[in-house]
PDB file of C-alpha atoms in Angstrom:
ATOM      1  CA  UNK A   1     -67.882  48.475-111.189  1.00 56.00           C
ATOM      2  CA  UNK A   2     -71.339  47.756-112.967  1.00 71.00           C
ATOM      3  CA  UNK A   3     -74.506  49.707-113.108  1.00 85.00           C
ATOM      4  CA  UNK A   4     -76.554  46.528-112.147  1.00 92.00           C
ATOM      5  CA  UNK A   5     -77.703  46.390-108.514  1.00 95.00           C
ATOM      6  CA  UNK A   6     -77.764  42.682-107.484  1.00 97.00           C
ATOM      7  CA  UNK A   7     -80.308  41.398-104.963  1.00 97.00           C
ATOM      8  CA  UNK A   8     -77.534  38.985-103.661  1.00 98.00           C
ATOM      9  CA  UNK A   9     -73.686  38.688-103.968  1.00 98.00           C
ATOM     10  CA  UNK A  10     -72.090  35.199-104.063  1.00 98.00           C
ATOM     11  CA  UNK A  11     -68.305  35.171-103.253  1.00 98.00           C
ATOM     12  CA  UNK A  12     -66.628  32.117-104.876  1.00 97.00           C
ATOM     13  CA  UNK A  13     -63.166  33.604-104.912  1.00 96.00           C
ATOM     14  CA  UNK A  14     -60.371  31.005-104.585  1.00 94.00           C
ATOM     15  CA  UNK A  15     -62.877  28.146-105.335  1.00 94.00           C
ATOM     16  CA  UNK A  16     -61.840  25.866-108.163  1.00 94.00           C
ATOM     17  CA  UNK A  17     -64.040  24.057-110.837  1.00 94.00           C
ATOM     18  CA  UNK A  18     -66.771  22.998-110.469  1.00 97.00           C
ATOM     19  CA  UNK A  19     -67.508  25.004-107.243  1.00 97.00           C
ATOM     20  CA  UNK A  20     -68.276  28.465-108.831  1.00 97.00           C
ATOM     21  CA  UNK A  21     -71.151  26.695-110.736  1.00 98.00           C
ATOM     22  CA  UNK A  22     -72.386  24.581-107.934  1.00 98.00           C
ATOM     23  CA  UNK A  23     -72.744  27.627-105.635  1.00 97.00           C
ATOM     24  CA  UNK A  24     -74.340  29.604-108.351  1.00 98.00           C
ATOM     25  CA  UNK A  25     -76.885  26.980-108.602  1.00 97.00           C
ATOM     26  CA  UNK A  26     -77.546  26.915-105.026  1.00 96.00           C
ATOM     27  CA  UNK A  27     -77.599  30.777-104.615  1.00 98.00           C
ATOM     28  CA  UNK A  28     -80.049  31.323-107.616  1.00 98.00           C
ATOM     29  CA  UNK A  29     -82.613  29.212-105.598  1.00 97.00           C
ATOM     30  CA  UNK A  30     -82.227  31.606-102.754  1.00 97.00           C
ATOM     31  CA  UNK A  31     -83.527  34.647-104.706  1.00 98.00           C
ATOM     32  CA  UNK A  32     -86.848  35.199-106.377  1.00 98.00           C
ATOM     33  CA  UNK A  33     -87.925  35.093-110.020  1.00 98.00           C
ATOM     34  CA  UNK A  34     -86.887  38.343-111.439  1.00 97.00           C
ATOM     35  CA  UNK A  35     -84.133  39.269-109.056  1.00 98.00           C
ATOM     36  CA  UNK A  36     -80.390  39.447-109.842  1.00 98.00           C
ATOM     37  CA  UNK A  37     -77.329  37.354-108.366  1.00 98.00           C
ATOM     38  CA  UNK A  38     -73.958  38.664-108.663  1.00 98.00           C
ATOM     39  CA  UNK A  39     -71.172  36.129-108.646  1.00 98.00           C
ATOM     40  CA  UNK A  40     -67.395  37.102-107.843  1.00 98.00           C
ATOM     41  CA  UNK A  41     -64.971  34.283-108.787  1.00 98.00           C
ATOM     42  CA  UNK A  42     -61.179  33.982-109.427  1.00 97.00           C
ATOM     43  CA  UNK A  43     -61.094  30.871-111.387  1.00 96.00           C
ATOM     44  CA  UNK A  44     -60.508  31.885-114.968  1.00 95.00           C
ATOM     45  CA  UNK A  45     -62.646  28.744-116.025  1.00 96.00           C
ATOM     46  CA  UNK A  46     -65.679  30.429-114.609  1.00 97.00           C
ATOM     47  CA  UNK A  47     -65.751  32.920-117.580  1.00 97.00           C
ATOM     48  CA  UNK A  48     -66.961  30.088-119.800  1.00 97.00           C
ATOM     49  CA  UNK A  49     -68.646  27.751-117.183  1.00 98.00           C
ATOM     50  CA  UNK A  50     -71.123  30.357-115.699  1.00 98.00           C
ATOM     51  CA  UNK A  51     -72.378  31.182-119.207  1.00 98.00           C
ATOM     52  CA  UNK A  52     -72.525  27.440-120.101  1.00 98.00           C
ATOM     53  CA  UNK A  53     -74.417  26.673-116.722  1.00 98.00           C
ATOM     54  CA  UNK A  54     -76.840  29.776-117.426  1.00 98.00           C
ATOM     55  CA  UNK A  55     -77.389  28.376-120.937  1.00 97.00           C
ATOM     56  CA  UNK A  56     -78.180  24.671-119.693  1.00 96.00           C
ATOM     57  CA  UNK A  57     -80.534  25.822-116.993  1.00 97.00           C
ATOM     58  CA  UNK A  58     -82.243  28.655-118.912  1.00 96.00           C
ATOM     59  CA  UNK A  59     -81.240  31.459-116.368  1.00 98.00           C
ATOM     60  CA  UNK A  60     -80.227  34.834-118.144  1.00 98.00           C
ATOM     61  CA  UNK A  61     -76.658  35.950-117.903  1.00 98.00           C
ATOM     62  CA  UNK A  62     -76.949  39.780-118.082  1.00 98.00           C
ATOM     63  CA  UNK A  63     -73.294  40.587-118.063  1.00 97.00           C
ATOM     64  CA  UNK A  64     -69.863  39.205-117.399  1.00 97.00           C
ATOM     65  CA  UNK A  65     -66.798  41.304-116.705  1.00 97.00           C
ATOM     66  CA  UNK A  66     -63.286  40.978-115.574  1.00 97.00           C
ATOM     67  CA  UNK A  67     -62.301  43.442-112.814  1.00 96.00           C
ATOM     68  CA  UNK A  68     -58.612  43.037-111.956  1.00 96.00           C
ATOM     69  CA  UNK A  69     -58.106  39.458-111.274  1.00 96.00           C
ATOM     70  CA  UNK A  70     -61.729  38.883-110.371  1.00 97.00           C
ATOM     71  CA  UNK A  71     -64.483  37.602-112.622  1.00 98.00           C
ATOM     72  CA  UNK A  72     -68.028  39.085-112.060  1.00 98.00           C
ATOM     73  CA  UNK A  73     -71.234  37.638-113.431  1.00 98.00           C
ATOM     74  CA  UNK A  74     -74.794  39.174-113.078  1.00 98.00           C
ATOM     75  CA  UNK A  75     -77.418  36.405-113.511  1.00 98.00           C
ATOM     76  CA  UNK A  76     -81.154  36.973-113.469  1.00 98.00           C
ATOM     77  CA  UNK A  77     -83.465  34.392-112.169  1.00 98.00           C
ATOM     78  CA  UNK A  78     -85.967  33.780-114.895  1.00 97.00           C
ATOM     79  CA  UNK A  79     -87.499  30.560-113.873  1.00 93.00           C
TER      80      UNK A  79
ATOM     81  CA  UNK B   1     -82.784  25.949-122.354  1.00 48.00           C
ATOM     82  CA  UNK B   2     -83.808  22.986-120.380  1.00 47.00           C
ATOM     83  CA  UNK B   3     -86.799  21.036-121.618  1.00 57.00           C
ATOM     84  CA  UNK B   4     -89.603  19.091-119.829  1.00 76.00           C
ATOM     85  CA  UNK B   5     -87.634  15.767-119.567  1.00 90.00           C
ATOM     86  CA  UNK B   6     -84.258  16.374-118.015  1.00 94.00           C
ATOM     87  CA  UNK B   7     -81.223  15.442-119.827  1.00 97.00           C
ATOM     88  CA  UNK B   8     -79.453  12.134-118.274  1.00 98.00           C
ATOM     89  CA  UNK B   9     -75.796  11.471-117.524  1.00 98.00           C
ATOM     90  CA  UNK B  10     -74.575   7.913-116.714  1.00 98.00           C
ATOM     91  CA  UNK B  11     -71.182   7.324-115.518  1.00 98.00           C
ATOM     92  CA  UNK B  12     -69.280   4.255-114.816  1.00 98.00           C
ATOM     93  CA  UNK B  13     -66.275   4.744-112.275  1.00 98.00           C
ATOM     94  CA  UNK B  14     -64.064   1.778-112.630  1.00 97.00           C
ATOM     95  CA  UNK B  15     -60.742   3.246-111.184  1.00 97.00           C
ATOM     96  CA  UNK B  16     -59.685   4.234-107.723  1.00 97.00           C
ATOM     97  CA  UNK B  17     -56.529   6.022-107.810  1.00 96.00           C
ATOM     98  CA  UNK B  18     -56.453   9.658-106.424  1.00 96.00           C
ATOM     99  CA  UNK B  19     -56.629  11.263-109.861  1.00 95.00           C
ATOM    100  CA  UNK B  20     -59.473   8.900-110.845  1.00 96.00           C
ATOM    101  CA  UNK B  21     -61.803  10.207-108.106  1.00 97.00           C
ATOM    102  CA  UNK B  22     -62.192  13.632-109.417  1.00 97.00           C
ATOM    103  CA  UNK B  23     -63.798  13.315-112.879  1.00 97.00           C
ATOM    104  CA  UNK B  24     -66.699  11.414-111.883  1.00 98.00           C
ATOM    105  CA  UNK B  25     -67.691  13.600-108.968  1.00 98.00           C
ATOM    106  CA  UNK B  26     -66.998  16.838-110.753  1.00 98.00           C
ATOM    107  CA  UNK B  27     -68.921  15.848-113.884  1.00 98.00           C
ATOM    108  CA  UNK B  28     -71.808  14.428-111.834  1.00 98.00           C
ATOM    109  CA  UNK B  29     -72.206  17.380-109.471  1.00 98.00           C
ATOM    110  CA  UNK B  30     -71.888  19.823-112.302  1.00 98.00           C
ATOM    111  CA  UNK B  31     -74.459  17.826-114.475  1.00 98.00           C
ATOM    112  CA  UNK B  32     -76.926  17.930-111.519  1.00 98.00           C
ATOM    113  CA  UNK B  33     -76.280  21.752-111.194  1.00 98.00           C
ATOM    114  CA  UNK B  34     -77.284  21.903-114.840  1.00 97.00           C
ATOM    115  CA  UNK B  35     -80.482  20.103-114.149  1.00 97.00           C
ATOM    116  CA  UNK B  36     -79.643  16.833-115.395  1.00 98.00           C
ATOM    117  CA  UNK B  37     -80.392  13.490-113.837  1.00 98.00           C
ATOM    118  CA  UNK B  38     -77.156  11.547-112.905  1.00 98.00           C
ATOM    119  CA  UNK B  39     -76.073   8.067-111.811  1.00 98.00           C
ATOM    120  CA  UNK B  40     -72.744   6.708-111.205  1.00 98.00           C
ATOM    121  CA  UNK B  41     -71.931   3.108-111.185  1.00 98.00           C
ATOM    122  CA  UNK B  42     -68.870   2.169-109.157  1.00 98.00           C
ATOM    123  CA  UNK B  43     -67.166  -1.068-110.115  1.00 97.00           C
ATOM    124  CA  UNK B  44     -64.040  -2.731-109.292  1.00 97.00           C
ATOM    125  CA  UNK B  45     -61.439  -0.091-107.824  1.00 97.00           C
ATOM    126  CA  UNK B  46     -63.952   2.651-108.452  1.00 98.00           C
ATOM    127  CA  UNK B  47     -65.650   1.240-105.262  1.00 98.00           C
ATOM    128  CA  UNK B  48     -62.967   2.571-103.348  1.00 98.00           C
ATOM    129  CA  UNK B  49     -64.212   6.147-104.234  1.00 98.00           C
ATOM    130  CA  UNK B  50     -67.317   5.441-102.124  1.00 98.00           C
ATOM    131  CA  UNK B  51     -65.563   3.191 -99.413  1.00 98.00           C
ATOM    132  CA  UNK B  52     -65.931   4.600 -96.029  1.00 97.00           C
ATOM    133  CA  UNK B  53     -62.227   3.843 -95.188  1.00 97.00           C
ATOM    134  CA  UNK B  54     -60.521   3.713 -98.598  1.00 97.00           C
ATOM    135  CA  UNK B  55     -61.740   6.988 -99.995  1.00 97.00           C
ATOM    136  CA  UNK B  56     -59.524   8.786 -97.411  1.00 96.00           C
ATOM    137  CA  UNK B  57     -56.613   6.825 -98.540  1.00 96.00           C
ATOM    138  CA  UNK B  58     -56.502   7.138-102.316  1.00 96.00           C
ATOM    139  CA  UNK B  59     -53.000   7.319-103.847  1.00 95.00           C
ATOM    140  CA  UNK B  60     -51.177   8.320-106.850  1.00 93.00           C
ATOM    141  CA  UNK B  61     -48.803   5.838-108.076  1.00 91.00           C
ATOM    142  CA  UNK B  62     -45.505   6.657-109.779  1.00 90.00           C
ATOM    143  CA  UNK B  63     -44.812   3.112-111.197  1.00 89.00           C
ATOM    144  CA  UNK B  64     -45.588   3.034-115.037  1.00 86.00           C
ATOM    145  CA  UNK B  65     -46.643   6.650-114.721  1.00 88.00           C
ATOM    146  CA  UNK B  66     -44.780   8.537-117.417  1.00 84.00           C
ATOM    147  CA  UNK B  67     -46.698  11.783-116.654  1.00 85.00           C
ATOM    148  CA  UNK B  68     -45.138  12.630-113.277  1.00 82.00           C
ATOM    149  CA  UNK B  69     -44.199  16.299-113.050  1.00 76.00           C
ATOM    150  CA  UNK B  70     -40.766  15.062-112.087  1.00 76.00           C
ATOM    151  CA  UNK B  71     -39.846  12.044-114.171  1.00 76.00           C
ATOM    152  CA  UNK B  72     -39.043   9.114-111.895  1.00 80.00           C
ATOM    153  CA  UNK B  73     -36.932   6.179-113.506  1.00 84.00           C
ATOM    154  CA  UNK B  74     -39.109   2.905-113.119  1.00 84.00           C
ATOM    155  CA  UNK B  75     -36.545   1.262-110.942  1.00 87.00           C
ATOM    156  CA  UNK B  76     -36.803   4.021-108.380  1.00 88.00           C
ATOM    157  CA  UNK B  77     -40.551   4.276-108.651  1.00 89.00           C
ATOM    158  CA  UNK B  78     -40.894   0.816-107.040  1.00 89.00           C
ATOM    159  CA  UNK B  79     -38.941   1.619-104.001  1.00 91.00           C
ATOM    160  CA  UNK B  80     -41.183   1.670-100.796  1.00 90.00           C
ATOM    161  CA  UNK B  81     -42.288   5.212-100.067  1.00 92.00           C
ATOM    162  CA  UNK B  82     -42.406   6.528-103.608  1.00 92.00           C
ATOM    163  CA  UNK B  83     -46.190   6.040-103.863  1.00 93.00           C
ATOM    164  CA  UNK B  84     -46.646   7.970-100.605  1.00 94.00           C
ATOM    165  CA  UNK B  85     -44.358  10.732-102.103  1.00 92.00           C
ATOM    166  CA  UNK B  86     -46.005  11.003-105.416  1.00 92.00           C
ATOM    167  CA  UNK B  87     -49.541  11.216-103.535  1.00 94.00           C
ATOM    168  CA  UNK B  88     -48.182  13.975-101.177  1.00 94.00           C
ATOM    169  CA  UNK B  89     -46.745  15.958-104.409  1.00 92.00           C
ATOM    170  CA  UNK B  90     -50.132  15.649-106.257  1.00 93.00           C
ATOM    171  CA  UNK B  91     -52.107  16.789-102.987  1.00 94.00           C
ATOM    172  CA  UNK B  92     -49.727  19.738-102.661  1.00 94.00           C
ATOM    173  CA  UNK B  93     -50.185  20.628-106.375  1.00 92.00           C
ATOM    174  CA  UNK B  94     -53.960  20.471-106.110  1.00 92.00           C
ATOM    175  CA  UNK B  95     -54.131  22.742-103.280  1.00 92.00           C
ATOM    176  CA  UNK B  96     -52.040  25.077-104.909  1.00 92.00           C
ATOM    177  CA  UNK B  97     -54.367  24.865-107.951  1.00 89.00           C
ATOM    178  CA  UNK B  98     -57.493  25.368-105.969  1.00 90.00           C
ATOM    179  CA  UNK B  99     -58.801  21.852-106.780  1.00 91.00           C
ATOM    180  CA  UNK B 100     -61.978  20.965-105.076  1.00 93.00           C
ATOM    181  CA  UNK B 101     -62.186  18.984-101.890  1.00 94.00           C
ATOM    182  CA  UNK B 102     -63.440  15.302-102.511  1.00 96.00           C
ATOM    183  CA  UNK B 103     -65.662  15.484 -99.391  1.00 96.00           C
ATOM    184  CA  UNK B 104     -67.241  18.590-100.690  1.00 96.00           C
ATOM    185  CA  UNK B 105     -67.692  17.092-104.027  1.00 97.00           C
ATOM    186  CA  UNK B 106     -69.195  14.004-102.714  1.00 97.00           C
ATOM    187  CA  UNK B 107     -71.623  16.069-100.603  1.00 96.00           C
ATOM    188  CA  UNK B 108     -72.562  18.118-103.525  1.00 97.00           C
ATOM    189  CA  UNK B 109     -73.476  14.807-105.517  1.00 98.00           C
ATOM    190  CA  UNK B 110     -75.607  13.479-102.722  1.00 97.00           C
ATOM    191  CA  UNK B 111     -77.309  16.814-102.073  1.00 95.00           C
ATOM    192  CA  UNK B 112     -78.194  17.220-105.518  1.00 96.00           C
ATOM    193  CA  UNK B 113     -79.795  13.790-105.928  1.00 97.00           C
ATOM    194  CA  UNK B 114     -76.986  12.100-107.797  1.00 98.00           C
ATOM    195  CA  UNK B 115     -77.557   8.174-107.723  1.00 98.00           C
ATOM    196  CA  UNK B 116     -74.618   6.356-106.303  1.00 98.00           C
ATOM    197  CA  UNK B 117     -74.750   2.646-107.309  1.00 98.00           C
ATOM    198  CA  UNK B 118     -72.267  -0.019-106.120  1.00 98.00           C
ATOM    199  CA  UNK B 119     -71.717  -2.939-108.240  1.00 97.00           C
ATOM    200  CA  UNK B 120     -72.966  -5.889-106.304  1.00 97.00           C
ATOM    201  CA  UNK B 121     -70.761  -8.536-108.254  1.00 96.00           C
ATOM    202  CA  UNK B 122     -67.564  -6.707-107.838  1.00 96.00           C
ATOM    203  CA  UNK B 123     -68.156  -6.002-104.336  1.00 97.00           C
ATOM    204  CA  UNK B 124     -68.595  -9.618-103.731  1.00 97.00           C
ATOM    205  CA  UNK B 125     -65.250 -10.207-105.505  1.00 96.00           C
ATOM    206  CA  UNK B 126     -63.425  -7.702-103.375  1.00 95.00           C
ATOM    207  CA  UNK B 127     -65.132  -8.589-100.139  1.00 96.00           C
ATOM    208  CA  UNK B 128     -66.749  -5.073 -99.744  1.00 97.00           C
ATOM    209  CA  UNK B 129     -69.967  -5.103 -97.721  1.00 97.00           C
ATOM    210  CA  UNK B 130     -72.691  -2.616 -98.107  1.00 97.00           C
ATOM    211  CA  UNK B 131     -72.067  -1.326 -94.732  1.00 97.00           C
ATOM    212  CA  UNK B 132     -68.326  -0.570 -95.909  1.00 98.00           C
ATOM    213  CA  UNK B 133     -69.799   2.009 -98.305  1.00 98.00           C
ATOM    214  CA  UNK B 134     -70.709   5.601 -97.512  1.00 97.00           C
ATOM    215  CA  UNK B 135     -74.555   6.348 -96.722  1.00 95.00           C
ATOM    216  CA  UNK B 136     -76.662   6.939 -99.826  1.00 94.00           C
ATOM    217  CA  UNK B 137     -74.971   4.283-101.955  1.00 97.00           C
ATOM    218  CA  UNK B 138     -77.492   1.849-103.525  1.00 97.00           C
ATOM    219  CA  UNK B 139     -76.317  -1.682-104.374  1.00 97.00           C
ATOM    220  CA  UNK B 140     -77.384  -3.154-107.773  1.00 97.00           C
ATOM    221  CA  UNK B 141     -75.904  -4.935-110.777  1.00 96.00           C
ATOM    222  CA  UNK B 142     -75.491  -4.345-114.412  1.00 96.00           C
ATOM    223  CA  UNK B 143     -79.184  -4.391-115.143  1.00 97.00           C
ATOM    224  CA  UNK B 144     -79.735  -1.511-112.558  1.00 96.00           C
ATOM    225  CA  UNK B 145     -77.140   0.559-114.387  1.00 96.00           C
ATOM    226  CA  UNK B 146     -78.456  -0.271-117.874  1.00 97.00           C
ATOM    227  CA  UNK B 147     -82.115   0.536-116.894  1.00 97.00           C
ATOM    228  CA  UNK B 148     -80.839   4.124-116.015  1.00 97.00           C
ATOM    229  CA  UNK B 149     -78.490   4.399-118.802  1.00 97.00           C
ATOM    230  CA  UNK B 150     -80.678   3.200-121.680  1.00 97.00           C
ATOM    231  CA  UNK B 151     -82.081   6.464-122.456  1.00 96.00           C
ATOM    232  CA  UNK B 152     -78.984   8.599-121.059  1.00 98.00           C
ATOM    233  CA  UNK B 153     -77.940  11.436-123.335  1.00 98.00           C
ATOM    234  CA  UNK B 154     -74.321  11.131-122.108  1.00 98.00           C
ATOM    235  CA  UNK B 155     -72.611   7.848-121.076  1.00 98.00           C
ATOM    236  CA  UNK B 156     -69.126   7.907-119.724  1.00 98.00           C
ATOM    237  CA  UNK B 157     -66.670   5.138-118.769  1.00 98.00           C
ATOM    238  CA  UNK B 158     -63.975   6.644-116.404  1.00 95.00           C
TER     239      UNK B 158
END
């Protein structure tokens, strides 16, 4: 569990590449600047893909964590 | 960080087997999600990837394919039905591996503004009409693609 409280949670479990990234892009537009999106994926590739996406788009990845067989990401919308 | 002018990705999709369909659409939709401007130029068998009917019937061929998970001798690979079997096997493997759905990928590309360009000359060669292609495909020639690709940051021939 994390101490970060998200404004929205996106479940992309059992979605293969590139859908964790595509859905994250869509979901980040649905929150306001300054708010936090939590993404839950099971695709191991997401562990490098979500950070790469955040880097390319200028959004802030606050934290990533493996919890069991899930990968959790907390992304802050900064623009 | 993204800059004022978006990065550009230009893709030429020239092949139409089932496994050829994924890289152009995966890379295009991902690049668009990463704030890039994207165009895909479909030529020769690549046109099948945006052909209303043929995109539903893309196949994997075992002929000359030394990478099949179950090695198939060439003289068996040419037997009728083997292509259907190889295609069925690949689809099963992709489902197990959570591979994305081609319809979803294409939809993601269209939604995110990826330009889809059908090659006029090869459409004529192969008897494909504009109405045979899915909605949203524009038809153009080499110059149409080059005008987009001339200042692309990434150009891929797939």
